């Protein structure tokens, strides 16, 4: 009898912990596998977002194909953007995954300004409550950034705080921003988002 009771108690605990909508994973199961060598490209817009002394500055990274050339564009939440794309070099051309930046051509990276030491964040540029990889054709729902570190979706009107892990700060309840694991070796170092 005791064995049956223990088994039922274990089964109930297992079922209650594995089901439901309350599971909120910190990182996405989607892996963009993006690596950028700012040690060779020397882009100042991205460098600001990769510098912990510039916490609160976030940069949008996008892939572009212009006039037969592959490149990246950068724009930060302080209104600065690349005048010209940063063109692929030999390293970038060998990394085929460079053409897959986020779920639909966009990442947001930067250090939050509310923790000490500052936390380096990487998010997908698409609104997690509007965009879906499983709905075809893919329709982008890109976020826009404010100077205070708030990302906003024009479609659903939700606002997300980039400084605190991408939680919703205005609008209806829903999913927080899609977050990726990321690291940087400094402003003019290597950025890895995976």
mmCIF file of C-alpha atoms in Angstrom:
data_model
loop_
_atom_site.group_PDB
_atom_site.id
_atom_site.type_symbol
_atom_site.label_atom_id
_atom_site.label_comp_id
_atom_site.label_asym_id
_atom_site.label_seq_id
_atom_site.Cartn_x
_atom_site.Cartn_y
_atom_site.Cartn_z
ATOM 1 C CA UNK A 1 0.000 0.000 0.000
ATOM 2 C CA UNK A 2 2.823 2.382 0.892
ATOM 3 C CA UNK A 3 4.552 1.685 -2.456
ATOM 4 C CA UNK A 4 1.350 2.484 -4.375
ATOM 5 C CA UNK A 5 0.877 5.718 -2.426
ATOM 6 C CA UNK A 6 4.503 6.791 -3.112
ATOM 7 C CA UNK A 7 4.116 5.933 -6.812
ATOM 8 C CA UNK A 8 0.873 7.950 -7.093
ATOM 9 C CA UNK A 9 2.434 10.891 -5.267
ATOM 10 C CA UNK A 10 5.459 10.791 -7.584
ATOM 11 C CA UNK A 11 3.238 10.541 -10.691
ATOM 12 C CA UNK A 12 1.098 13.495 -9.546
ATOM 13 C CA UNK A 13 4.198 15.614 -8.934
ATOM 14 C CA UNK A 14 5.621 14.669 -12.340
ATOM 15 C CA UNK A 15 2.389 15.493 -14.164
ATOM 16 C CA UNK A 16 1.919 18.820 -12.426
ATOM 17 C CA UNK A 17 5.462 19.935 -13.229
ATOM 18 C CA UNK A 18 5.450 18.894 -16.891
ATOM 19 C CA UNK A 19 2.140 20.289 -18.080
ATOM 20 C CA UNK A 20 0.636 23.730 -18.316
ATOM 21 C CA UNK A 21 1.397 27.118 -19.745
ATOM 22 C CA UNK A 22 3.466 28.285 -16.797
ATOM 23 C CA UNK A 23 6.807 27.068 -18.166
ATOM 24 C CA UNK A 24 8.877 30.079 -19.215
ATOM 25 C CA UNK A 25 12.280 29.179 -20.596
ATOM 26 C CA UNK A 26 14.957 31.848 -20.362
ATOM 27 C CA UNK A 27 16.469 31.050 -23.769
ATOM 28 C CA UNK A 28 14.890 30.081 -27.070
ATOM 29 C CA UNK A 29 15.198 26.591 -28.536
ATOM 30 C CA UNK A 30 15.881 28.242 -31.912
ATOM 31 C CA UNK A 31 19.619 28.717 -32.453
ATOM 32 C CA UNK A 32 20.699 31.485 -34.839
ATOM 33 C CA UNK A 33 24.405 30.434 -34.757
ATOM 34 C CA UNK A 34 25.619 33.958 -35.551
ATOM 35 C CA UNK A 35 29.258 35.018 -35.170
ATOM 36 C CA UNK A 36 30.573 38.484 -36.025
ATOM 37 C CA UNK A 37 34.250 39.453 -35.915
ATOM 38 C CA UNK A 38 34.212 43.110 -34.930
ATOM 39 C CA UNK A 39 37.922 42.738 -34.285
ATOM 40 C CA UNK A 40 38.342 42.818 -38.087
ATOM 41 C CA UNK A 41 35.256 44.804 -39.175
ATOM 42 C CA UNK A 42 35.660 47.580 -36.551
ATOM 43 C CA UNK A 43 32.036 48.781 -36.744
ATOM 44 C CA UNK A 44 31.571 51.606 -34.168
ATOM 45 C CA UNK A 45 27.753 51.271 -33.972
ATOM 46 C CA UNK A 46 27.937 47.619 -32.945
ATOM 47 C CA UNK A 47 31.001 48.285 -30.767
ATOM 48 C CA UNK A 48 28.980 50.634 -28.564
ATOM 49 C CA UNK A 49 26.393 47.906 -27.870
ATOM 50 C CA UNK A 50 29.170 45.380 -27.161
ATOM 51 C CA UNK A 51 30.764 47.658 -24.544
ATOM 52 C CA UNK A 52 29.577 47.163 -20.924
ATOM 53 C CA UNK A 53 30.395 50.822 -20.227
ATOM 54 C CA UNK A 54 27.619 51.749 -22.703
ATOM 55 C CA UNK A 55 24.905 49.751 -20.948
ATOM 56 C CA UNK A 56 21.427 50.604 -22.172
ATOM 57 C CA UNK A 57 22.584 50.927 -25.804
ATOM 58 C CA UNK A 58 21.077 48.186 -27.968
ATOM 59 C CA UNK A 59 21.894 47.464 -31.611
ATOM 60 C CA UNK A 60 19.762 45.899 -34.353
ATOM 61 C CA UNK A 61 21.748 43.589 -36.643
ATOM 62 C CA UNK A 62 20.346 42.685 -40.063
ATOM 63 C CA UNK A 63 21.615 40.727 -43.050
ATOM 64 C CA UNK A 64 21.500 42.423 -46.463
ATOM 65 C CA UNK A 65 22.154 41.402 -50.056
ATOM 66 C CA UNK A 66 22.795 44.470 -52.187
ATOM 67 C CA UNK A 67 24.212 44.694 -55.717
ATOM 68 C CA UNK A 68 25.383 41.084 -55.562
ATOM 69 C CA UNK A 69 27.180 41.518 -52.229
ATOM 70 C CA UNK A 70 26.397 40.125 -48.787
ATOM 71 C CA UNK A 71 26.641 42.368 -45.774
ATOM 72 C CA UNK A 72 25.289 43.476 -42.399
ATOM 73 C CA UNK A 73 23.566 46.662 -41.315
ATOM 74 C CA UNK A 74 23.635 48.055 -37.789
ATOM 75 C CA UNK A 75 21.319 50.534 -36.079
ATOM 76 C CA UNK A 76 21.223 51.367 -32.386
ATOM 77 C CA UNK A 77 18.484 52.699 -30.135
ATOM 78 C CA UNK A 78 20.272 56.063 -29.956
ATOM 79 C CA UNK A 79 19.465 56.841 -33.603
ATOM 80 C CA UNK A 80 22.848 55.913 -35.090
ATOM 81 C CA UNK A 81 22.946 53.600 -38.106
ATOM 82 C CA UNK A 82 25.430 52.324 -40.644
ATOM 83 C CA UNK A 83 25.673 54.582 -43.674
ATOM 84 C CA UNK A 84 26.773 51.608 -45.786
ATOM 85 C CA UNK A 85 26.525 47.898 -45.096
ATOM 86 C CA UNK A 86 29.500 46.176 -43.511
ATOM 87 C CA UNK A 87 30.391 43.814 -46.345
ATOM 88 C CA UNK A 88 31.187 40.143 -45.767
ATOM 89 C CA UNK A 89 34.849 39.239 -45.637
ATOM 90 C CA UNK A 90 36.304 35.767 -46.249
ATOM 91 C CA UNK A 91 35.446 34.557 -42.733
ATOM 92 C CA UNK A 92 31.816 35.666 -43.086
ATOM 93 C CA UNK A 93 31.485 34.010 -46.504
ATOM 94 C CA UNK A 94 32.671 30.677 -45.064
ATOM 95 C CA UNK A 95 30.062 30.846 -42.297
ATOM 96 C CA UNK A 96 26.880 30.041 -44.246
ATOM 97 C CA UNK A 97 24.786 30.498 -41.097
ATOM 98 C CA UNK A 98 25.577 34.232 -41.273
ATOM 99 C CA UNK A 99 22.688 34.527 -43.708
ATOM 100 C CA UNK A 100 20.272 33.371 -40.996
ATOM 101 C CA UNK A 101 20.163 36.203 -38.492
ATOM 102 C CA UNK A 102 17.377 35.492 -36.028
ATOM 103 C CA UNK A 103 14.085 33.959 -37.106
ATOM 104 C CA UNK A 104 13.462 36.551 -39.811
ATOM 105 C CA UNK A 105 16.581 38.634 -40.445
ATOM 106 C CA UNK A 106 17.155 40.471 -37.224
ATOM 107 C CA UNK A 107 18.834 40.396 -33.832
ATOM 108 C CA UNK A 108 18.999 42.926 -31.014
ATOM 109 C CA UNK A 109 22.109 42.910 -28.799
ATOM 110 C CA UNK A 110 23.348 45.064 -25.944
ATOM 111 C CA UNK A 111 24.069 45.369 -22.246
ATOM 112 C CA UNK A 112 21.177 46.046 -19.886
ATOM 113 C CA UNK A 113 21.544 49.057 -17.592
ATOM 114 C CA UNK A 114 19.822 47.774 -14.454
ATOM 115 C CA UNK A 115 22.289 45.163 -13.148
ATOM 116 C CA UNK A 116 25.789 45.442 -11.762
ATOM 117 C CA UNK A 117 27.682 43.910 -13.474
ATOM 118 C CA UNK A 118 25.674 44.593 -16.623
ATOM 119 C CA UNK A 119 24.108 41.581 -18.374
ATOM 120 C CA UNK A 120 24.690 41.105 -22.119
ATOM 121 C CA UNK A 121 21.401 40.337 -23.890
ATOM 122 C CA UNK A 122 20.559 39.041 -27.371
ATOM 123 C CA UNK A 123 16.962 38.998 -28.613
ATOM 124 C CA UNK A 124 15.163 38.202 -31.837
ATOM 125 C CA UNK A 125 13.950 41.283 -33.726
ATOM 126 C CA UNK A 126 10.486 39.781 -34.279
ATOM 127 C CA UNK A 127 7.619 40.232 -31.823
ATOM 128 C CA UNK A 128 7.179 36.831 -30.119
ATOM 129 C CA UNK A 129 3.418 37.300 -29.823
ATOM 130 C CA UNK A 130 2.805 38.137 -33.519
ATOM 131 C CA UNK A 131 5.509 36.337 -35.539
ATOM 132 C CA UNK A 132 5.422 32.583 -36.149
ATOM 133 C CA UNK A 133 7.901 30.373 -38.008
ATOM 134 C CA UNK A 134 5.130 27.864 -38.671
ATOM 135 C CA UNK A 135 2.748 30.208 -40.529
ATOM 136 C CA UNK A 136 3.472 30.568 -44.240
ATOM 137 C CA UNK A 137 4.105 32.905 -45.868
ATOM 138 C CA UNK A 138 6.275 34.404 -43.145
ATOM 139 C CA UNK A 139 5.104 37.879 -42.244
ATOM 140 C CA UNK A 140 7.581 40.062 -40.312
ATOM 141 C CA UNK A 141 6.573 41.855 -37.124
ATOM 142 C CA UNK A 142 9.774 43.760 -36.420
ATOM 143 C CA UNK A 143 10.167 45.648 -33.191
ATOM 144 C CA UNK A 144 11.210 49.302 -33.018
ATOM 145 C CA UNK A 145 13.564 50.505 -30.296
ATOM 146 C CA UNK A 146 13.433 53.593 -28.115
ATOM 147 C CA UNK A 147 16.406 55.361 -26.592
ATOM 148 C CA UNK A 148 15.356 54.133 -23.141
ATOM 149 C CA UNK A 149 15.674 50.444 -24.053
ATOM 150 C CA UNK A 150 12.033 49.707 -24.792
ATOM 151 C CA UNK A 151 11.128 47.582 -27.840
ATOM 152 C CA UNK A 152 7.634 48.105 -29.272
ATOM 153 C CA UNK A 153 5.498 46.101 -31.697
ATOM 154 C CA UNK A 154 3.338 48.291 -33.947
ATOM 155 C CA UNK A 155 0.968 45.380 -34.633
ATOM 156 C CA UNK A 156 -0.034 44.212 -31.130
ATOM 157 C CA UNK A 157 1.028 47.417 -29.299
ATOM 158 C CA UNK A 158 3.034 45.510 -26.681
ATOM 159 C CA UNK A 159 6.192 47.067 -25.242
ATOM 160 C CA UNK A 160 9.124 45.039 -23.928
ATOM 161 C CA UNK A 161 11.978 46.116 -21.632
ATOM 162 C CA UNK A 162 15.331 45.172 -23.191
ATOM 163 C CA UNK A 163 17.151 45.972 -19.924
ATOM 164 C CA UNK A 164 15.287 43.359 -17.867
ATOM 165 C CA UNK A 165 15.232 40.225 -20.023
ATOM 166 C CA UNK A 166 12.540 41.291 -22.491
ATOM 167 C CA UNK A 167 9.497 41.238 -20.212
ATOM 168 C CA UNK A 168 6.264 42.972 -21.266
ATOM 169 C CA UNK A 169 5.932 46.432 -19.703
ATOM 170 C CA UNK A 170 2.863 47.677 -21.621
ATOM 171 C CA UNK A 171 0.053 45.988 -23.521
ATOM 172 C CA UNK A 172 -1.705 42.656 -23.199
ATOM 173 C CA UNK A 173 -0.170 39.707 -21.380
ATOM 174 C CA UNK A 174 1.819 37.307 -23.527
ATOM 175 C CA UNK A 175 5.262 35.905 -24.186
ATOM 176 C CA UNK A 176 8.378 37.891 -23.335
ATOM 177 C CA UNK A 177 10.986 38.559 -26.030
ATOM 178 C CA UNK A 178 12.727 35.605 -27.650
ATOM 179 C CA UNK A 179 16.139 35.560 -25.978
ATOM 180 C CA UNK A 180 19.297 33.814 -27.186
ATOM 181 C CA UNK A 181 22.518 32.860 -25.482
ATOM 182 C CA UNK A 182 25.207 35.374 -26.401
ATOM 183 C CA UNK A 183 28.720 36.432 -25.552
ATOM 184 C CA UNK A 184 31.132 39.154 -26.542
ATOM 185 C CA UNK A 185 34.859 39.546 -26.041
ATOM 186 C CA UNK A 186 34.639 43.338 -25.931
ATOM 187 C CA UNK A 187 33.623 46.271 -28.097
ATOM 188 C CA UNK A 188 36.045 45.436 -30.895
ATOM 189 C CA UNK A 189 36.057 41.702 -30.265
ATOM 190 C CA UNK A 190 33.944 38.751 -31.342
ATOM 191 C CA UNK A 191 30.154 38.610 -30.930
ATOM 192 C CA UNK A 192 28.575 35.145 -30.733
ATOM 193 C CA UNK A 193 24.800 34.570 -30.591
ATOM 194 C CA UNK A 194 23.687 30.939 -30.338
#
